[in-house]
Coordinates of C-alpha atoms and ligand atoms in Angstrom, one line a residue:
Chain A
M1 CA 90.0 89.2 117.2
F2 CA 89.2 85.5 117.3
R3 CA 89.0 85.3 113.6
S4 CA 92.3 87.0 112.9
N5 CA 94.0 84.9 115.6
G6 CA 92.4 81.8 114.1
R7 CA 93.8 82.7 110.7
R8 CA 97.2 83.3 112.1
A9 CA 97.1 79.9 113.7
L10 CA 96.1 78.3 110.4
R11 CA 99.1 79.8 108.7
I12 CA 101.3 77.8 111.0
L13 CA 99.2 74.8 111.8
V14 CA 98.6 73.7 108.2
P15 CA 102.3 73.6 107.2
L16 CA 103.1 71.8 110.5
G17 CA 100.4 69.3 109.9
L18 CA 101.7 68.6 106.4
L19 CA 105.2 68.1 107.7
A20 CA 103.9 65.7 110.4
A21 CA 102.0 63.7 107.8
W22 CA 105.1 63.5 105.6
E23 CA 107.2 62.4 108.5
A24 CA 104.7 59.6 109.4
F25 CA 104.3 58.5 105.8
S26 CA 108.1 58.4 105.2
R27 CA 108.7 56.4 108.5
A28 CA 105.9 53.9 107.7
G29 CA 108.2 52.5 105.0
F30 CA 105.9 52.3 102.0
L31 CA 108.9 53.6 100.0
P32 CA 112.6 53.0 100.4
R33 CA 113.7 55.6 102.9
N34 CA 116.4 57.3 100.8
L35 CA 113.8 57.9 98.0
L36 CA 111.6 60.0 100.3
P37 CA 113.6 61.1 103.3
P38 CA 111.5 62.3 106.3
P39 CA 111.6 66.0 107.2
S40 CA 113.7 65.1 110.2
A41 CA 116.4 63.7 107.9
V42 CA 116.2 66.7 105.6
L43 CA 116.6 69.0 108.5
Y44 CA 119.6 67.1 109.7
A45 CA 121.3 67.3 106.3
W46 CA 120.3 70.9 105.9
A47 CA 121.7 71.8 109.3
D48 CA 125.1 70.3 108.4
W49 CA 125.0 72.0 105.0
I50 CA 124.5 75.3 107.0
F51 CA 126.7 74.8 110.0
G52 CA 129.1 72.0 108.9
F53 CA 129.2 70.2 112.3
N54 CA 129.7 66.6 111.2
H55 CA 130.2 66.6 107.4
S56 CA 127.1 64.5 106.9
A57 CA 126.4 66.8 103.9
G58 CA 129.7 65.7 102.3
S59 CA 131.5 68.3 100.3
D60 CA 128.6 70.7 100.8
S61 CA 129.1 70.7 104.6
G62 CA 129.0 74.3 105.9
T63 CA 128.7 75.9 102.5
W64 CA 125.0 76.9 102.6
L65 CA 125.6 80.6 103.3
M66 CA 127.9 80.8 100.3
D67 CA 125.5 78.9 98.0
A68 CA 122.5 81.0 99.1
S69 CA 124.3 84.3 98.7
A70 CA 125.7 83.2 95.3
S71 CA 122.1 82.5 94.2
G72 CA 120.8 85.6 95.9
M73 CA 123.4 87.8 94.3
R74 CA 122.4 86.5 90.8
V75 CA 118.8 87.1 91.6
F76 CA 119.4 90.5 92.9
T77 CA 121.7 91.6 90.0
G78 CA 119.5 90.2 87.2
F79 CA 116.3 91.4 88.8
T80 CA 117.7 95.0 89.4
L81 CA 118.9 95.2 85.8
A82 CA 115.5 93.9 84.6
A83 CA 113.7 96.4 86.8
V84 CA 115.6 99.4 85.6
T85 CA 115.5 98.6 81.9
G86 CA 112.0 97.2 82.0
I87 CA 110.6 100.2 83.7
M88 CA 112.4 102.6 81.4
A89 CA 111.5 100.8 78.2
G90 CA 108.0 100.3 79.4
I91 CA 107.5 104.0 80.1
A92 CA 109.0 104.9 76.7
I93 CA 106.8 102.4 74.8
G94 CA 103.7 103.3 76.8
W95 CA 104.2 107.0 76.3
S96 CA 105.7 107.6 72.9
R97 CA 104.4 106.3 69.6
V98 CA 107.9 106.4 68.1
A99 CA 109.3 104.2 70.8
E100 CA 106.3 101.9 70.5
A101 CA 106.8 101.5 66.7
S102 CA 110.5 101.0 67.0
M103 CA 110.7 98.7 70.0
E104 CA 107.5 96.9 70.6
P105 CA 107.4 94.4 67.6
T106 CA 110.9 93.2 68.4
L107 CA 110.3 92.8 72.1
Q108 CA 106.9 91.1 71.5
M109 CA 108.7 88.6 69.3
L110 CA 111.4 87.8 71.8
R111 CA 108.9 87.5 74.7
P112 CA 107.4 84.1 73.8
I113 CA 110.8 82.5 73.6
P114 CA 111.2 80.7 77.0
P115 CA 114.2 82.2 78.8
V116 CA 115.7 78.7 79.4
S117 CA 116.0 78.2 75.7
W118 CA 118.7 80.9 75.8
I119 CA 120.9 78.7 77.9
P120 CA 123.1 77.4 75.1
L121 CA 123.7 80.8 73.7
A122 CA 124.2 82.3 77.2
V123 CA 126.9 79.6 77.9
I124 CA 128.6 80.3 74.5
W125 CA 128.6 84.0 75.1
F126 CA 129.4 84.2 78.8
G127 CA 131.0 80.9 79.7
I128 CA 130.2 78.9 82.9
A129 CA 130.0 81.4 85.7
N130 CA 127.7 84.2 87.1
K131 CA 127.0 85.9 83.8
P132 CA 124.8 83.3 82.1
A133 CA 122.7 83.0 85.2
I134 CA 122.3 86.8 85.6
F135 CA 121.4 87.0 81.9
L136 CA 118.7 84.3 82.3
V137 CA 117.3 86.0 85.4
F138 CA 117.3 89.3 83.6
L139 CA 115.3 87.7 80.7
G140 CA 112.8 86.1 83.0
A141 CA 112.1 89.2 85.1
F142 CA 112.3 91.8 82.2
F143 CA 109.2 90.9 80.3
P144 CA 106.7 90.8 83.1
I145 CA 108.1 94.1 84.4
L146 CA 108.0 95.6 80.9
M147 CA 104.5 94.4 80.0
N148 CA 103.0 95.7 83.3
T149 CA 104.8 99.0 83.0
I150 CA 103.5 99.5 79.5
H151 CA 100.0 98.7 80.7
G152 CA 100.3 101.1 83.7
V153 CA 101.5 104.0 81.6
R154 CA 98.7 103.4 79.0
T155 CA 96.0 103.5 81.6
V156 CA 97.2 106.7 83.4
D157 CA 94.2 109.0 83.7
A158 CA 94.7 111.4 80.8
N159 CA 93.2 114.2 82.8
L160 CA 96.1 114.0 85.3
V161 CA 98.5 114.6 82.5
R162 CA 96.4 117.4 81.2
A163 CA 96.3 119.0 84.7
G164 CA 100.1 118.7 84.8
A165 CA 100.6 120.3 81.4
M166 CA 98.2 123.1 82.5
M167 CA 100.5 123.7 85.5
G168 CA 103.4 124.3 83.2
G169 CA 104.9 120.7 83.3
R170 CA 107.3 119.9 80.4
E171 CA 107.2 116.4 78.9
H172 CA 110.0 115.0 81.0
Q173 CA 108.4 116.4 84.2
L174 CA 105.1 115.0 83.3
L175 CA 106.7 111.6 82.9
R176 CA 108.6 111.8 86.2
F177 CA 106.0 113.5 88.4
I178 CA 102.8 112.1 87.0
V179 CA 103.1 109.2 84.6
F180 CA 105.6 107.2 86.7
P181 CA 103.9 107.5 90.1
A182 CA 100.5 106.9 88.5
A183 CA 101.8 103.7 86.9
L184 CA 103.5 102.4 90.1
P185 CA 100.7 100.1 91.1
S186 CA 101.0 98.3 87.8
I187 CA 104.8 98.4 87.9
F188 CA 104.8 96.7 91.3
A189 CA 102.5 94.0 90.0
G190 CA 105.2 93.4 87.3
L191 CA 108.0 93.4 89.9
R192 CA 106.3 90.8 92.0
I193 CA 105.9 88.5 89.0
G194 CA 109.4 89.2 88.0
I195 CA 111.0 88.3 91.4
G196 CA 109.2 84.9 91.1
S197 CA 110.7 84.1 87.7
A198 CA 114.0 85.4 88.9
W199 CA 114.4 82.6 91.4
M200 CA 113.1 80.0 89.0
L201 CA 115.7 81.0 86.4
T202 CA 118.7 81.3 88.8
V203 CA 118.1 77.7 89.9
T204 CA 117.7 76.5 86.3
A205 CA 120.8 78.2 85.2
E206 CA 122.8 76.9 88.2
M207 CA 121.7 73.4 87.4
I208 CA 123.3 73.7 83.9
A209 CA 125.6 76.5 83.5
V210 CA 127.1 77.4 86.9
K211 CA 129.2 75.5 89.4
N212 CA 127.8 76.8 92.7
G213 CA 124.6 78.1 94.2
L214 CA 121.5 76.4 95.5
G215 CA 120.5 75.1 92.1
Y216 CA 124.0 73.6 91.6
V217 CA 123.8 71.8 95.0
L218 CA 120.4 70.5 94.1
W219 CA 121.5 68.9 90.8
D220 CA 124.8 67.7 92.2
S221 CA 123.1 66.0 95.2
Y222 CA 120.7 64.4 92.8
N223 CA 123.7 62.9 90.9
F224 CA 125.0 61.5 94.2
F225 CA 121.6 60.1 95.3
R226 CA 121.4 62.6 98.2
Y227 CA 117.7 63.2 98.1
D228 CA 117.7 64.7 101.6
L229 CA 120.0 67.5 100.3
V230 CA 117.8 67.8 97.1
L231 CA 114.9 68.5 99.4
A232 CA 116.9 70.8 101.6
A233 CA 117.9 72.8 98.5
M234 CA 114.3 72.9 97.3
A235 CA 113.2 74.2 100.7
S236 CA 116.0 76.8 100.8
I237 CA 114.9 78.1 97.4
G238 CA 111.2 78.2 98.5
L239 CA 112.1 80.1 101.7
L240 CA 114.4 82.6 100.0
G241 CA 111.9 83.1 97.1
Y242 CA 109.2 83.8 99.7
A243 CA 111.4 86.2 101.6
S244 CA 112.3 88.2 98.4
D245 CA 108.6 88.4 97.5
L246 CA 107.9 89.7 101.0
A247 CA 110.6 92.3 100.6
V248 CA 109.2 93.5 97.3
K249 CA 105.7 93.5 98.9
A250 CA 107.0 95.6 101.8
L251 CA 108.6 98.1 99.4
M252 CA 105.3 98.2 97.6
T253 CA 103.2 98.8 100.7
A254 CA 105.6 101.6 101.8
T255 CA 105.5 103.2 98.4
L256 CA 101.8 102.9 97.7
H257 CA 100.7 103.8 101.2
W258 CA 98.3 106.4 99.6
Q259 CA 96.5 103.6 97.8
Q260 CA 95.3 101.8 100.9
S261 CA 92.6 104.2 102.0
T262 CA 91.2 104.0 98.4
T263 CA 91.0 100.3 98.3
V264 CA 90.1 99.5 101.9
Q265 CA 87.3 102.1 102.3
G266 CA 86.3 101.9 98.6
R267 CA 85.7 105.5 98.4
Q268 CA 85.5 107.1 95.0
G269 CA 87.3 110.2 94.6
Chain B
M1 CA 92.9 144.9 75.7
A2 CA 90.6 141.9 76.3
A3 CA 92.0 139.1 78.4
I4 CA 90.6 136.5 75.9
E5 CA 89.9 137.1 72.3
I6 CA 88.3 134.5 70.1
S7 CA 87.6 135.3 66.5
G8 CA 86.1 133.3 63.7
V9 CA 86.7 130.0 65.4
R10 CA 85.4 126.9 63.8
K11 CA 86.1 123.3 65.0
V12 CA 85.6 120.2 62.9
F13 CA 86.1 116.8 64.3
R14 CA 86.7 114.0 61.8
N15 CA 85.6 110.5 62.8
A16 CA 88.7 108.4 62.3
T17 CA 86.7 105.2 61.3
S18 CA 83.8 106.5 59.2
G19 CA 85.5 109.6 58.0
D20 CA 82.4 111.7 58.8
E21 CA 82.9 115.3 59.8
L22 CA 81.2 116.9 62.7
V23 CA 81.1 120.6 62.9
S24 CA 81.3 121.2 66.7
L25 CA 81.8 125.0 66.7
E26 CA 81.0 127.5 63.9
G27 CA 81.7 131.2 63.7
I28 CA 82.6 131.9 67.3
D29 CA 83.5 135.5 68.1
L30 CA 84.0 136.3 71.7
A31 CA 86.0 138.9 73.7
V32 CA 86.3 138.5 77.5
A33 CA 87.5 141.6 79.3
S34 CA 90.0 141.4 82.2
N35 CA 88.3 140.5 85.5
D36 CA 85.1 139.4 83.8
F37 CA 83.4 136.3 85.1
L38 CA 82.0 134.7 81.9
C39 CA 79.6 131.8 82.0
L40 CA 79.3 129.6 78.9
L41 CA 75.8 128.3 79.0
G42 CA 74.3 125.8 76.6
P43 CA 72.8 122.3 76.1
S44 CA 74.9 119.2 76.2
G45 CA 77.0 118.7 73.1
C46 CA 76.9 122.3 72.0
G47 CA 80.7 122.6 72.2
K48 CA 81.3 124.3 75.6
S49 CA 84.1 122.0 76.6
T50 CA 85.6 122.1 73.1
L51 CA 85.7 125.9 73.3
L52 CA 87.2 125.9 76.8
N53 CA 89.8 123.3 75.8
M54 CA 90.9 125.6 72.9
I55 CA 91.5 128.4 75.4
A56 CA 93.4 125.9 77.5
G57 CA 95.4 124.7 74.6
F58 CA 94.3 121.1 74.5
E59 CA 92.5 121.5 71.2
T60 CA 93.4 123.6 68.2
P61 CA 90.8 125.5 66.1
S62 CA 90.2 124.3 62.6
A63 CA 89.9 127.9 61.6
G64 CA 90.1 131.2 63.4
T65 CA 92.2 132.3 66.3
V66 CA 92.2 132.2 70.1
A67 CA 94.4 134.6 72.0
V68 CA 95.0 135.1 75.7
D69 CA 96.5 138.5 76.7
G70 CA 97.2 139.1 73.0
Q71 CA 99.2 135.9 72.7
A72 CA 97.9 133.2 70.4
V73 CA 97.3 130.0 72.4
S74 CA 99.4 127.1 71.1
S75 CA 99.7 124.7 74.0
P76 CA 98.7 124.3 77.7
G77 CA 100.5 126.5 80.0
A78 CA 100.7 128.0 83.5
D79 CA 99.4 131.4 82.5
R80 CA 96.0 129.8 82.5
G81 CA 94.6 127.8 85.4
M82 CA 92.2 125.0 84.8
V83 CA 89.6 123.4 87.1
F84 CA 88.3 120.2 85.7
Q85 CA 84.9 118.6 86.1
Q86 CA 86.5 115.7 87.9
P87 CA 88.9 116.9 90.5
T88 CA 91.9 115.2 88.8
L89 CA 94.1 115.4 91.9
M90 CA 97.3 113.3 92.1
P91 CA 96.1 110.5 94.5
W92 CA 99.6 109.8 95.7
L93 CA 100.2 113.3 97.0
P94 CA 98.8 114.9 100.1
V95 CA 96.5 118.0 99.7
W96 CA 99.4 120.5 100.2
E97 CA 101.6 118.8 97.5
N98 CA 98.6 118.8 95.1
V99 CA 98.0 122.5 95.7
A100 CA 101.7 123.4 95.3
F101 CA 102.3 121.0 92.3
H102 CA 103.0 124.0 90.1
L103 CA 105.9 125.0 92.4
R104 CA 107.2 121.5 92.5
L105 CA 107.5 121.6 88.7
K106 CA 109.3 124.9 89.0
G107 CA 111.8 123.3 91.5
A108 CA 110.8 125.2 94.6
S109 CA 111.9 123.9 98.0
R110 CA 109.7 121.9 100.2
R111 CA 109.4 124.7 102.6
A112 CA 108.4 127.3 100.0
R113 CA 105.8 124.8 98.6
R114 CA 104.3 124.1 102.1
E115 CA 104.1 127.8 102.9
A116 CA 102.5 128.8 99.6
A117 CA 100.1 125.8 99.8
A118 CA 99.0 126.8 103.3
T119 CA 97.8 130.3 102.1
Y120 CA 95.6 128.8 99.3
I121 CA 94.4 125.9 101.4
D122 CA 93.1 128.5 103.9
M123 CA 91.6 130.6 101.2
V124 CA 89.4 127.7 100.0
G125 CA 88.4 126.8 103.5
L126 CA 90.4 123.6 103.9
T127 CA 92.5 124.6 106.9
G128 CA 93.6 121.5 108.7
F129 CA 93.4 119.2 105.7
A130 CA 96.9 119.9 104.3
D131 CA 98.1 116.4 105.1
H132 CA 95.1 114.5 103.9
Y133 CA 95.2 112.3 100.8
P134 CA 92.6 112.9 98.0
A135 CA 91.0 109.5 98.8
Q136 CA 90.1 110.9 102.2
L137 CA 88.3 114.0 100.9
S138 CA 84.7 114.4 99.8
G139 CA 83.8 115.5 96.3
G140 CA 83.3 119.2 97.4
M141 CA 86.6 119.2 99.3
S142 CA 88.4 117.7 96.3
Q143 CA 87.1 120.5 94.1
R144 CA 88.3 123.1 96.6
V145 CA 91.7 121.6 96.3
G146 CA 91.4 121.9 92.5
I147 CA 90.5 125.5 92.8
A148 CA 93.3 126.2 95.3
R149 CA 95.7 124.5 92.9
A150 CA 94.6 126.8 90.1
L151 CA 94.7 130.0 92.2
L152 CA 98.3 129.3 93.4
M153 CA 99.6 129.8 89.9
N154 CA 98.1 133.2 90.1
P155 CA 97.0 132.9 86.5
R156 CA 95.6 135.7 84.4
V157 CA 92.7 133.4 83.4
I158 CA 91.0 130.6 85.2
L159 CA 89.0 128.1 83.1
M160 CA 86.4 125.9 84.8
D161 CA 84.5 123.1 83.1
E162 CA 81.4 122.3 85.1
P163 CA 83.5 122.1 88.3
F164 CA 80.4 121.7 90.5
G165 CA 78.5 119.4 88.2
A166 CA 79.1 116.3 90.3
L167 CA 78.1 117.9 93.6
D168 CA 74.8 117.8 95.5
E169 CA 72.7 121.0 95.5
Q170 CA 73.7 122.1 99.0
T171 CA 77.4 121.8 98.4
K172 CA 77.1 123.3 95.0
M173 CA 75.5 126.4 96.5
E174 CA 78.2 126.7 99.1
M175 CA 80.9 126.3 96.5
Q176 CA 79.3 129.0 94.3
T177 CA 79.3 131.5 97.2
E178 CA 82.8 130.6 98.0
L179 CA 84.0 131.0 94.4
V180 CA 82.4 134.4 94.1
R181 CA 84.0 135.5 97.3
I182 CA 87.4 134.3 96.1
W183 CA 86.9 136.0 92.7
E184 CA 85.9 139.3 94.3
H185 CA 88.9 139.2 96.6
H186 CA 91.4 137.8 94.1
R187 CA 90.2 139.3 90.9
G188 CA 91.2 137.8 87.6
T189 CA 89.2 136.5 84.6
I190 CA 87.1 133.4 84.9
V191 CA 85.5 131.4 82.1
F192 CA 83.0 129.0 83.6
V193 CA 81.2 126.3 81.7
T194 CA 77.8 125.2 82.9
H195 CA 74.5 124.0 81.7
G196 CA 72.7 125.4 84.8
I197 CA 70.8 128.6 84.3
D198 CA 70.7 129.4 88.0
E199 CA 74.4 128.7 88.3
A200 CA 75.2 131.0 85.4
L201 CA 73.0 133.8 86.9
T202 CA 74.5 133.3 90.4
L203 CA 78.0 133.6 89.2
G204 CA 78.6 135.5 86.0
T205 CA 79.1 139.1 85.1
H206 CA 78.4 137.9 81.6
I207 CA 76.6 134.9 80.1
A208 CA 77.4 133.5 76.6
V209 CA 74.4 131.5 75.5
M210 CA 75.2 128.7 73.1
S211 CA 73.1 126.6 70.8
A212 CA 74.0 123.2 69.3
R213 CA 74.6 121.6 65.9
P214 CA 76.7 123.4 65.0
G215 CA 77.7 125.1 68.3
R216 CA 77.3 128.9 68.0
I217 CA 77.1 131.7 70.4
K218 CA 73.5 132.9 70.3
A219 CA 73.7 135.8 72.7
L220 CA 76.2 137.5 75.0
L221 CA 74.2 138.8 78.0
P222 CA 75.7 141.1 80.7
V223 CA 74.2 140.3 84.0
D224 CA 73.3 143.4 86.0
L225 CA 72.3 142.0 89.4
P226 CA 73.6 143.0 92.8
R227 CA 75.7 140.5 94.8
P228 CA 75.1 138.4 96.7
R229 CA 72.6 137.3 94.1
D230 CA 69.1 136.4 95.3
V231 CA 67.7 133.6 93.2
T232 CA 64.2 134.5 94.3
S233 CA 64.2 138.1 93.3
P234 CA 61.9 139.2 90.4
R235 CA 64.9 140.5 88.3
F236 CA 66.7 137.2 88.7
N237 CA 63.6 135.5 87.3
D238 CA 63.2 138.0 84.5
Y239 CA 66.8 137.0 83.4
K240 CA 65.9 133.4 83.9
R241 CA 62.9 133.6 81.6
H242 CA 64.9 135.4 79.0
L243 CA 67.7 132.8 79.1
L244 CA 65.1 130.0 78.9
S245 CA 63.5 131.4 75.8
L246 CA 67.0 131.8 74.2
L247 CA 67.9 128.2 75.1
R248 CA 64.5 126.9 73.8
G249 CA 65.5 128.5 70.5
E250 CA 62.8 131.1 70.4
E251 CA 64.0 134.2 68.7
A252 CA 63.7 136.2 71.9
G253 CA 64.6 139.4 70.1
S254 CA 66.0 142.1 72.1
L255 CA 66.4 142.1 75.9
P256 CA 63.2 143.0 77.7
A257 CA 63.2 146.6 78.8
S258 CA 63.3 145.6 82.5
L259 CA 66.8 144.1 81.9
A260 CA 68.3 146.8 79.9
V261 CA 71.7 147.7 81.3
P262 CA 71.9 151.4 82.1
A263 CA 74.5 152.9 79.8
Ligands
ATP1 N1 87.7 114.5 70.5 C1 86.5 114.5 69.8 N2 86.4 113.8 68.7 C2 85.2 113.8 68.0 N3 84.1 114.5 68.4 C3 84.2 115.3 69.5 C4 85.4 115.3 70.3 N4 85.2 116.2 71.3 C5 84.0 116.6 71.2 N5 83.4 116.1 70.1 C6 82.0 116.4 69.7 O1 81.8 117.8 69.6 C7 80.6 118.1 70.2 C8 80.7 119.1 71.3 O2 81.3 118.4 72.4 P1 81.6 119.1 73.8 O3 82.3 118.1 74.7 O4 82.4 120.4 73.6 O5 80.2 119.5 74.3 P2 79.7 120.1 75.7 O6 78.9 121.3 75.3 O7 80.9 120.3 76.6 O8 78.7 119.0 76.3 P3 78.5 118.6 77.8 O9 77.6 119.6 78.4 O10 77.7 117.3 77.6 O11 79.8 118.4 78.4 C9 79.9 116.9 70.5 O12 79.0 116.5 69.5 C10 81.0 115.8 70.6 O13 80.5 114.6 70.2
MG2 MG1 81.5 119.4 78.4

C-alpha cells in the first residue's frame, strides 16, 4: 500500500519539482528571460494558443486544437498505413521463403536510410501538404513494425503450427488463427516503437514541408523569437506522444490479457 | 483392414552441413488393427518419434509406405488426432476454445463450439475449467486438454508421443487410468510412444519393441493381461522381464510359455 502510494506520488512530485526548479532558475535572471522563459510564461502563451483569449500568441492564438489535430491526423494515418502493411509484409516474410527471398533484401537496404533523408523526394512527389508528412511517418513506423513482426513470426512455437495442421488447418487458417496471434506480443513491441517514431517524423516533416501542425508552429515561433511558444509546442508534442503510446499500450493490455498470468506468476506451461 | 499399415519403411536423415547420412529407421513393417492400443517402446533415439511423425504426416518415409485406413499418408490431417509431449495449447485461448479449435477451423458457431467442448472437457475430468487459460493449468491438466482436443475430432487414430513424460509419477498413473477408461469407452486406435516398460504394459493391447541404430522393430508383443492392470501381479512381471531382456538386446527367443497367448 504505502509503497505503491509512494510511487504514485513520485510520478507527480518529480515533474512538479523539476518545473519549480526551472521557474526559479529562469526568474533568477542568469539568462535573458526571453531565451529561457519560465514555465509560467510558457503556460500563459500555451493557454492563449489553445483558447485565444488575448492574442498574446499572435497569429497562433486559438489555433492549438487545429494544429494538434492536424499533426495527430498525420500520425494516425501514417501509423495505420505502416501497421497494416508492416504486419502483412512481416507475416509474409517471416512465414514464406519465397516472400523472404523476394522482399527482404530490398527492404533491408531501404531500412538504414534515415526517413528524414526522404524529405526532398517527398516534397517533389507530394508537394507541400499532408502527404509528405504522412509518407515520412509511414517510413518511420513501418520498419520497426516490420522487423518485430518478422521476428515474432519466426519465433512462433513450431509445435503450435503442427497442432493446427493436425486439426485440419489450411495454410491461410494457420496464419490467421495461430501464427498471427502467437506473434502479437512481438507485433505490439513494434507498434510501440513505431508510434514513437511517428511523432518524431510528423514534427520533422511539419518543420520543413508543411504549413500547419505542431511542428510548423514550433519552427515558425523560433523564426519569430517566440521561445515560450517553442516550448509550448515541445510540451504539446511530448504530451500527445505520451498519450498515443498509452493508447497503444492500453490496446496491447486488452489484447494480450492472456499473457499476464504467464508473466506475473511466472508459471511454465 | 488394418487401421494403420506400415510396410518397408526406411528413413534417412541427411545432415545439411556435414552431408552425413543417418539411418533413423530401417525395414519397418507394422500393421495396427482397428481399436488396438499399440505402444511403441524403445530406447531414446531409436526413431519412435520419427515413426509416429510419419503416421502423422510431418515426415515422409525415404522408402516404403505408410497408410491409414487404406489411404497413403501425405500430410497432416484431422482424420488423425495427435497428443504432443508438450501440451502445445494456444496460450491466448481459454480451455474450451483450445478443445474446440478444430471446429473453429471448420467455421462452427461459437455456441456449437462451446457445447462440443463441454462434452469433452467433462470426459477428461476438467469440468469447471472451461474458461481457464493454459497458463493457469498444471501440466497434467494441460495434457488433459490436449487429449480432449484430439478426442473432439473423433479421429480414427490417435497418436501420442510420450504425452505423460513430463508428469510426476502420481499424476502419470492417474492419467494412464483415465486414458484407458476413455479408450474403452470411446474405442478407436491409439499409437502411444513411450520409453517406460510399466507404462507400455499398463496401457497397451500390443507393444512394439524397438532397437536403435538403425531403428528397427524387434518384436511385436500382444499383451494378454486383464484390466485394470495390476503392476504387482506375477504375470505383469513375467512380461516385464521379457521386455527387459528384449530391450537389453538379448536374443530372448520365443515368448516364455507362461505368456503364450491362447489361440
Ligand atoms: N529432423 C531430423 N534431422 C536429423 N536427424 C533427425 C531428425 N529427427 C530425428 N533425427 C535423428 O533420428 C534418430 C531418431 O530420432 P527420434 O526423435 O525419432 O528418436 P526417439 O526414439 O523419439 O527418441 P526419444 O525417446 O529421445 O524421443 C535420432 O538419432 C535423431 O538424431
Ligand atoms: Mg521422441
